[in-house]
Short mmCIF file of C-alpha atoms in Angstrom, two decimals:
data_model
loop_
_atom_site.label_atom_id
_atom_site.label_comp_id
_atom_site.label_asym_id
_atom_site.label_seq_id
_atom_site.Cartn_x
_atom_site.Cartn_y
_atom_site.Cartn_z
CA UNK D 1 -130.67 22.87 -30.84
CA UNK D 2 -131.64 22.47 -34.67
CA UNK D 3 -131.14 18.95 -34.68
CA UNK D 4 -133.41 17.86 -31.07
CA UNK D 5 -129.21 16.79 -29.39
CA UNK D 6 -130.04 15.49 -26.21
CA UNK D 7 -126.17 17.17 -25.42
CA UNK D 8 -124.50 19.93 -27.71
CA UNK D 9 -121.29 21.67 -27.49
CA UNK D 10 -120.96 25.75 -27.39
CA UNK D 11 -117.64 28.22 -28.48
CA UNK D 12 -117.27 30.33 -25.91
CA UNK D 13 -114.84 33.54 -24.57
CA UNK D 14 -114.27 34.70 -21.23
CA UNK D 15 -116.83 35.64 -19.59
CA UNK D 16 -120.40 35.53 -17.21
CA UNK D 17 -123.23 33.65 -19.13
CA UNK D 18 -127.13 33.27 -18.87
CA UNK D 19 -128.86 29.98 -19.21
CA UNK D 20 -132.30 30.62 -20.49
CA UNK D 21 -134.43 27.69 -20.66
CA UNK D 22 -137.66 27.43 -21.96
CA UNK D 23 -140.87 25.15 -22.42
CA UNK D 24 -141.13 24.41 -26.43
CA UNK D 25 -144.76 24.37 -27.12
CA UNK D 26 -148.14 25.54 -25.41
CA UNK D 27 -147.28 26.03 -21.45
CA UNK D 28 -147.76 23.44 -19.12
CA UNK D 29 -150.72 23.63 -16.82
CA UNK D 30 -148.14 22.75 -14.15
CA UNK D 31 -144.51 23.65 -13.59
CA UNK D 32 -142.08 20.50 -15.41
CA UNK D 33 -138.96 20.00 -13.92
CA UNK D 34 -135.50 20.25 -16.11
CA UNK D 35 -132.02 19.80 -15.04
CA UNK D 36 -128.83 19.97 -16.91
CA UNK D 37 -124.75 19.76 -16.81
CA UNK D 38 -122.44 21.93 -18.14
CA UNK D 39 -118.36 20.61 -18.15
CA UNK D 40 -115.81 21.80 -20.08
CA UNK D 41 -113.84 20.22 -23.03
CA UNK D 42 -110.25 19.78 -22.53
CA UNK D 43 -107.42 21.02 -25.06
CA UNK D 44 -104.98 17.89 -26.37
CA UNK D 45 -101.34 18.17 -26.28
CA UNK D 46 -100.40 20.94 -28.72
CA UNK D 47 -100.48 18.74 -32.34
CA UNK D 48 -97.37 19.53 -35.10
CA UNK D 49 -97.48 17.97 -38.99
CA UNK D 50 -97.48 14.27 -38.86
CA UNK D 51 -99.15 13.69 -35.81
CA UNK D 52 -102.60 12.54 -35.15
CA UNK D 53 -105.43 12.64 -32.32
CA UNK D 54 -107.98 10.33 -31.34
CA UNK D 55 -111.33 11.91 -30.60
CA UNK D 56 -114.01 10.11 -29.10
CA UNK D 57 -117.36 11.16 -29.37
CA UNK D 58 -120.55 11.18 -26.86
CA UNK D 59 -123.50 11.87 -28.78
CA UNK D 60 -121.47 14.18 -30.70
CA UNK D 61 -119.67 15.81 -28.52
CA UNK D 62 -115.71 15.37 -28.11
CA UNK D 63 -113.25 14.59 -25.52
CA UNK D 64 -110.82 17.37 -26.52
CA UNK D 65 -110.94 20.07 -28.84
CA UNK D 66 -107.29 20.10 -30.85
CA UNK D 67 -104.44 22.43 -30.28
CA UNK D 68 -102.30 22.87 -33.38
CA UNK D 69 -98.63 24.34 -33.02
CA UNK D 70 -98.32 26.60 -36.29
CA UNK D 71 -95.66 28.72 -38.22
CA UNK D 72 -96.46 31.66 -40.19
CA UNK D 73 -97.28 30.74 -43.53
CA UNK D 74 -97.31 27.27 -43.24
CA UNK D 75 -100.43 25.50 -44.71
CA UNK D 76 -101.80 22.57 -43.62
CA UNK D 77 -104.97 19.58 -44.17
CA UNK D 78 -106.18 18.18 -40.71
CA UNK D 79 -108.41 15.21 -42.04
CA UNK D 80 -109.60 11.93 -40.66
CA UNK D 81 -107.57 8.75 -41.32
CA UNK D 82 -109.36 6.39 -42.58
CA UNK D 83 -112.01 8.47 -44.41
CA UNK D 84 -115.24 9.24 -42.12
CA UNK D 85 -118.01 6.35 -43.18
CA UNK D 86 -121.23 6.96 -44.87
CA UNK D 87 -123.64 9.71 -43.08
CA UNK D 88 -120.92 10.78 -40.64
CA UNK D 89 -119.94 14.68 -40.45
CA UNK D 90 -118.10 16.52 -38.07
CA UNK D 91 -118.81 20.16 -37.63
CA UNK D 92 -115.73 22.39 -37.06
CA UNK D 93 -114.52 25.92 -35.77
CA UNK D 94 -111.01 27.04 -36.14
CA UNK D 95 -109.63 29.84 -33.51
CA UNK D 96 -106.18 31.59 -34.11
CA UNK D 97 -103.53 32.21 -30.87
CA UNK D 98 -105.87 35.62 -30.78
CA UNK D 99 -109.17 33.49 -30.35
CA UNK D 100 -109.73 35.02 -33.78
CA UNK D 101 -112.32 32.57 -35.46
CA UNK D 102 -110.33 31.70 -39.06
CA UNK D 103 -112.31 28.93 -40.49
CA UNK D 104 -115.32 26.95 -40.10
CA UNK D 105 -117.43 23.81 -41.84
CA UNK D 106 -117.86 20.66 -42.26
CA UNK D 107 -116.00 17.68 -42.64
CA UNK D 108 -117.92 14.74 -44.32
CA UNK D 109 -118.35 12.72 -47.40
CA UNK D 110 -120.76 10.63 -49.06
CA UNK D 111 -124.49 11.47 -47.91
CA UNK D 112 -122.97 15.08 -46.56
CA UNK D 113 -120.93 15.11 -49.52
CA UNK D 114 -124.42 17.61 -51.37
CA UNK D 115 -124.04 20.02 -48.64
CA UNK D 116 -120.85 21.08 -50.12
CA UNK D 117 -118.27 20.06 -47.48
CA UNK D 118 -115.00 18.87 -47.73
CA UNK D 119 -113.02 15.54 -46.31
CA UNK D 120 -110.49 17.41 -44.58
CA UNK D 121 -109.57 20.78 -43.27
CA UNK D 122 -107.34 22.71 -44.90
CA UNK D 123 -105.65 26.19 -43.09
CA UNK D 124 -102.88 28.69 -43.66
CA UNK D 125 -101.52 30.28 -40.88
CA UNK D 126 -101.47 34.13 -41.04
CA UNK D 127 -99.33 34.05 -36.91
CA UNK D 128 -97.11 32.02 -35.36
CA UNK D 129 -98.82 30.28 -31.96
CA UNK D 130 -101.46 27.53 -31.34
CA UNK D 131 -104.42 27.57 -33.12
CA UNK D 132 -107.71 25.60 -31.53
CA UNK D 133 -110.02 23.28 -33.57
CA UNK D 134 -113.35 22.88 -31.80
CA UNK D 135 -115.31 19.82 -33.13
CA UNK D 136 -119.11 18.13 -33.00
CA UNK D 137 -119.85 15.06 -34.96
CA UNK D 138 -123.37 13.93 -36.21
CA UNK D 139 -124.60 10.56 -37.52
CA UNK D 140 -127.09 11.51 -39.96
CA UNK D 141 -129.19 13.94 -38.10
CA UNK D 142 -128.21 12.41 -34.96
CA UNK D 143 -125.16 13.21 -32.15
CA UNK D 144 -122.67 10.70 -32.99
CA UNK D 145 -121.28 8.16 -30.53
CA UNK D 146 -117.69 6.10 -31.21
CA UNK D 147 -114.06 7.41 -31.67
CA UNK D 148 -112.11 9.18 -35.43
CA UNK D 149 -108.83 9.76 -35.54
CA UNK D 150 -107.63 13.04 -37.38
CA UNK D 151 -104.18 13.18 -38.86
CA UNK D 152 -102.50 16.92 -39.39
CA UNK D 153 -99.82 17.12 -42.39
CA UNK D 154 -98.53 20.06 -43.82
CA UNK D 155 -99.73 20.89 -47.51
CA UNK D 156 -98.14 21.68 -50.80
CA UNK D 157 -97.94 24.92 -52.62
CA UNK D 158 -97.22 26.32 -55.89
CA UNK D 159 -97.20 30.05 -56.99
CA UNK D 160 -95.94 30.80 -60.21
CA UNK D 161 -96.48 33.71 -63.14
CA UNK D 162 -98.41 32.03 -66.30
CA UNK D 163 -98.15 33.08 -69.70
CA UNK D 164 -100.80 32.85 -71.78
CA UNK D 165 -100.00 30.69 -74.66
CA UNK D 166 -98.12 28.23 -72.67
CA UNK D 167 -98.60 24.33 -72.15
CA UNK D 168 -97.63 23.32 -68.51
CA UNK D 169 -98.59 20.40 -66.51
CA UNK D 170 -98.08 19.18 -62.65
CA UNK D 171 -99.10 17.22 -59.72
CA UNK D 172 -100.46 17.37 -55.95
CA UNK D 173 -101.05 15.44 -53.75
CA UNK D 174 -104.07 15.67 -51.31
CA UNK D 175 -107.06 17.53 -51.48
CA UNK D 176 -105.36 20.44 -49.23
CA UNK D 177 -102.79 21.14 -51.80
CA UNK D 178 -103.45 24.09 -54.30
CA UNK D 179 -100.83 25.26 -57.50
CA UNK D 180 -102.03 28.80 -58.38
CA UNK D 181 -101.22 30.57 -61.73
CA UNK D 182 -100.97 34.60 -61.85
CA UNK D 183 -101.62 36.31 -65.51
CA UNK D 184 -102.55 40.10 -66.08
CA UNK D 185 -104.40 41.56 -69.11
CA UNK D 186 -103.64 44.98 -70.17
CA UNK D 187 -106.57 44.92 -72.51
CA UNK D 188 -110.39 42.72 -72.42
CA UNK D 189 -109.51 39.58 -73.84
CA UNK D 190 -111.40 36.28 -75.14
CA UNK D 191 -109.06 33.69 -73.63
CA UNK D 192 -109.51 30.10 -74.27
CA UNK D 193 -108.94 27.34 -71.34
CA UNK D 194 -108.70 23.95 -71.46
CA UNK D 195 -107.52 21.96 -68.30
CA UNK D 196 -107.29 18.45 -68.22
CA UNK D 197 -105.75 15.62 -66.09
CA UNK D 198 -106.82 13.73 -63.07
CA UNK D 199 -109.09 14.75 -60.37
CA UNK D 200 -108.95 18.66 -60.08
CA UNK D 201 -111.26 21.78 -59.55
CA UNK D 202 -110.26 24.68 -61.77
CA UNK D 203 -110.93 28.02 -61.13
CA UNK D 204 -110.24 31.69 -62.00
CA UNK D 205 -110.12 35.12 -59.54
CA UNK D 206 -109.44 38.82 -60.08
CA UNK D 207 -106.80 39.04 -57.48
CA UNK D 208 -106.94 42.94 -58.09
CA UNK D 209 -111.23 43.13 -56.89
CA UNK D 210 -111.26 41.49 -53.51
CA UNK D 211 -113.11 38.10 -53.81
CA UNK D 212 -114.39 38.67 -57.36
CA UNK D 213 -114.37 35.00 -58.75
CA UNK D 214 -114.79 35.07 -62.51
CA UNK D 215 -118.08 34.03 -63.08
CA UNK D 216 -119.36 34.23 -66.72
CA UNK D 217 -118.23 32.22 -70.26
CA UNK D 218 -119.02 28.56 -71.61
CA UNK D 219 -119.05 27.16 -67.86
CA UNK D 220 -119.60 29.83 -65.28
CA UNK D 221 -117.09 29.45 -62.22
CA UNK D 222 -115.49 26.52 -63.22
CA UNK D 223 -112.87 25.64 -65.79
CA UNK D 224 -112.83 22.16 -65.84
CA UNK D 225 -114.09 21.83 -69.44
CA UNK D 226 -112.70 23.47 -72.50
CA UNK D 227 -113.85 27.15 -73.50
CA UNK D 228 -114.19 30.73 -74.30
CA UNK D 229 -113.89 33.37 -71.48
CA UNK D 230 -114.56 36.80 -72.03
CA UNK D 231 -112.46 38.53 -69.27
CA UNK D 232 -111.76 42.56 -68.64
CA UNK D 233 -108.58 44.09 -68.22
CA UNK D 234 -106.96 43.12 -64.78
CA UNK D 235 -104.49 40.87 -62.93
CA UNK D 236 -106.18 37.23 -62.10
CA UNK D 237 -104.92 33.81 -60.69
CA UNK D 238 -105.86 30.37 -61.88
CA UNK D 239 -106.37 28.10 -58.90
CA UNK D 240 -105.93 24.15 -59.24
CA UNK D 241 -106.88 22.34 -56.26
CA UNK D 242 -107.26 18.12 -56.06
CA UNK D 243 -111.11 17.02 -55.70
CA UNK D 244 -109.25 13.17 -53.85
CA UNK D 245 -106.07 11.67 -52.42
CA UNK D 246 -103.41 10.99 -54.82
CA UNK D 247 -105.24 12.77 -58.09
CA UNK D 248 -102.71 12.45 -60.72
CA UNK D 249 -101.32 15.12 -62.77
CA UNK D 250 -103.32 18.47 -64.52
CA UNK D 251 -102.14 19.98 -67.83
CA UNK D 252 -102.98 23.51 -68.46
CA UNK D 253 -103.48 24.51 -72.21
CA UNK D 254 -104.40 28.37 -72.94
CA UNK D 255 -104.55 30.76 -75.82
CA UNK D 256 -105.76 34.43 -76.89
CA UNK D 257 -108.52 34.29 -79.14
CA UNK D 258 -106.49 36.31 -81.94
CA UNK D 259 -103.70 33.98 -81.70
CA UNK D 260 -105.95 31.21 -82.21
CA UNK D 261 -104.67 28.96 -85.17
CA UNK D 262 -107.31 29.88 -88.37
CA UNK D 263 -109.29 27.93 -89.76
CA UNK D 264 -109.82 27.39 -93.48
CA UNK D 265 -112.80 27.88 -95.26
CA UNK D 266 -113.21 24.72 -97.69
CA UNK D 267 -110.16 23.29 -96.23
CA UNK D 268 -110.63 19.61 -93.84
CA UNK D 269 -108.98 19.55 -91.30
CA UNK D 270 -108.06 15.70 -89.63
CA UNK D 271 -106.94 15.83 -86.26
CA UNK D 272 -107.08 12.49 -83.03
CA UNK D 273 -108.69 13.74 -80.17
CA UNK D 274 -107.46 11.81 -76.89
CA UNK D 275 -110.84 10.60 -74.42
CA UNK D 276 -112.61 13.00 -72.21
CA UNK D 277 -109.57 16.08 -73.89
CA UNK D 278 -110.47 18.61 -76.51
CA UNK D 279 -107.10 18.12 -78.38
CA UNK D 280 -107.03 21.26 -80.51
CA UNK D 281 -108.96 24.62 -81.52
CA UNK D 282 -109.14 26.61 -84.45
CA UNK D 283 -110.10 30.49 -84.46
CA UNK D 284 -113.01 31.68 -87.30
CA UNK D 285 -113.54 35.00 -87.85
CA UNK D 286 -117.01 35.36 -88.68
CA UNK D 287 -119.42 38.65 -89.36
CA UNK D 288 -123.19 38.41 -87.67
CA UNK D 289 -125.76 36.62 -90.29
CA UNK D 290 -122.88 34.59 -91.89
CA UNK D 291 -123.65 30.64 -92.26
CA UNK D 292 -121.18 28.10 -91.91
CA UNK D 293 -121.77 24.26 -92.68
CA UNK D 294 -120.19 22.34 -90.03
CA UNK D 295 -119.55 18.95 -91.30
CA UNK D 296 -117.74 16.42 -88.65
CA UNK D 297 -116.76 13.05 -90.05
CA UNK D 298 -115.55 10.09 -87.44
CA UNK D 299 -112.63 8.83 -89.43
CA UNK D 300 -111.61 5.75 -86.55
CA UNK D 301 -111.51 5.02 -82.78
CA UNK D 302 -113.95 3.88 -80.99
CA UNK D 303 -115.44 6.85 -78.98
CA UNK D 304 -117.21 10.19 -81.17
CA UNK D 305 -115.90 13.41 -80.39
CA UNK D 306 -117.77 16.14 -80.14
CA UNK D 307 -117.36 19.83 -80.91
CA UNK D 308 -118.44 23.19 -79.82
CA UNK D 309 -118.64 26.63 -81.70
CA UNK D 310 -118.17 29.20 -79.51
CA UNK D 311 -119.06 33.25 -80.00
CA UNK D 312 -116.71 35.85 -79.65
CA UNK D 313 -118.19 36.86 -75.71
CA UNK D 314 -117.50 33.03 -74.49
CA UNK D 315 -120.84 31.92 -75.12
CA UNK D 316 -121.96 28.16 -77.23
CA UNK D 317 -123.29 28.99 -80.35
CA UNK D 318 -123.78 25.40 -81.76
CA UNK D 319 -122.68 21.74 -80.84
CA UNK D 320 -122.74 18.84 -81.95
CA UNK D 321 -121.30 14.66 -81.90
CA UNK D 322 -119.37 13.10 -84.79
CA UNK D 323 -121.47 9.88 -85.05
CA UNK D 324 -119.80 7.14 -86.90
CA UNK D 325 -122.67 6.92 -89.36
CA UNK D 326 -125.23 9.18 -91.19
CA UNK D 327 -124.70 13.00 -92.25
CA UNK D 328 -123.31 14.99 -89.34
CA UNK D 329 -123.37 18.26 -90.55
CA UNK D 330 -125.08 21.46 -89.03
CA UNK D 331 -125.85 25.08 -91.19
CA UNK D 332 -124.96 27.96 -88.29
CA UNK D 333 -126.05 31.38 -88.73
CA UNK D 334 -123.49 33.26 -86.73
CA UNK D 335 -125.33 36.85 -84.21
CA UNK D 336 -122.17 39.09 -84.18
CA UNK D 337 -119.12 40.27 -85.46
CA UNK D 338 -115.61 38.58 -84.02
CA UNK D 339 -113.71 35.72 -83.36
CA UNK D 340 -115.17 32.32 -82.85
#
């Protein structure tokens, strides 16, 4: 009872159970009475893509838990319609036809929005059957009392192979939806990512090591601005998934370090970079205790791009802003041997 809920809801199986109940604090000096009631929450009519349920709440706790009629393989986003308000958060377990626990977490947004969650639930079916959704909502840190309605749909996905090298772009639609990307290196390979678009979360797994989420380069775990990755040999999948409702359309823009167009010594290079997009990259090779003189000029527009060197392992070497005025330039001694 982490919270101090007057009531609380429990996920149970079949079977005899033991109420222990104790005093919190020193003992009493004389016995204190306690009493308690114990009912149990009712299913709702089995729920298919499209339809929605009203829940209403009692300090939290729910009139029904949901019963969701499921094919194999079909994927779906159960998520409150409208939105949940500021502060509100509803707890959730998902059971398969076996009583299999799936899923579990937290549905909220705005103040619970720092603990991670999400604003829906999103589920693949691994079975054919009903699968149960057992719910408790909290105001703050309080039991919640009123009434949400939550809306089931079925979810879009896309599987394809990905070449490196290639430009693609697409679209989803809600935040359940997910496009993934499968590539495999024969050899270790500095790869460079940019991803761009609308409202997306990028991200990049060894499918061949179970749950190993590739975790090191210019920006850790996620993709969602431009750089280096250093990756081993192995098979991986790029994962797009949309952060809102309606997030407009990602473009996916990828390259090999050695096939990385070179650039120049001595030679200037003019190129229009589009807002918030890194339009273009050029590969140097480069020996350790060389120094290069970076000079950036803004030519026109009204916004200063800014540029990153990056080493041959994924990692910034130097950065800088193309300020409309003053000398922009920056002397780089380069640490190693490689492509940057």
């Amino acid at each position: 009872n982490y919270y101090s809920f007057d009531t609380t809801a429990y996920a149970v199986g079949a079977g005899a159970y033991t109420l222990s109940v104790s005093y919190y604090g020193s003992s009493p000096s004389s016995p204190v009475p306690f009493a308690f009631t114990a009912s149990e929450i009712p299913s709702s009519s089995a729920l298919s893509a499209g339809d929605s349920a009203t829940v209403n709440w009692t300090q939290g706790v729910p009139d029904q838990q949901l019963s969701l009629d499921l094919q194999a393989g079909e994927s779906i986003w159960l998520a409150s319609s409208p939105p949940l308000s500021y502060g509100q958060a509803i707890n959730y377990q998902v059971f398969d036809p076996n009583g299999n626990q799936v899923t579990s977490g937290q549905i909220g947004d705005g103040h619970w929005r720092d603990y991670g969650n999400s604003p829906g639930i999103a589920l693949a079916a691994s079975q054919t059957g009903t699968y149960t959704v057992q719910l408790f909502a909290m105001q703050y840190d309080q039991g919640m009392t009123g009434a949400t309605t939550l809306t089931l749909s079925d979810t879009q996905r896309i599987s394809s192979t990905y070449n490196l090298g290639d430009a693609i772009s697409g679209s989803l639609n809600q935040v359940g939806d997910q496009a993934t990307y499968q590539f495999t290196l024969s050899d270790p390979t500095s790869v460079w990512f940019n991803i761009t678009g609308g409202a997306y979360q990028a991200s990049l797994v060894r499918t061949d090591q179970q749950a190993t989420v590739f975790a090191s380069g210019s920006n850790a775990t996620s993709l969602n601005w431009p750089g280096l990755y250093s990756l081993a040999a192995g098979t991986y999948e790029l994962r797009i998934v949309p952060t809102t409702v309606a997030p407009g359309t990602y473009k996916i823009d990828s390259s090999t370090a050695a096939a990385l167009p070179p650039l120049t010594f001595g030679t200037t290079q003019i190129v229009s970079v589009p807002q918030d997009q890194m339009a273009t990259v050029w590969g140097i090779s480069g020996i350790a205790g060389q120094q290069l003189l970076i000079s950036p000029t803004h030519v026109s527009g009204s916004y200063f791009p800014s540029w990153t060197l990056y080493g041959p392992s994924g990692q910034t070497v130097a950065s800088g802003v193309a300020w409309g005025w003053g000398d922009n330039s920056l002397k780089v001694t380069l640490p190693q041997d490689g492509v940057y």
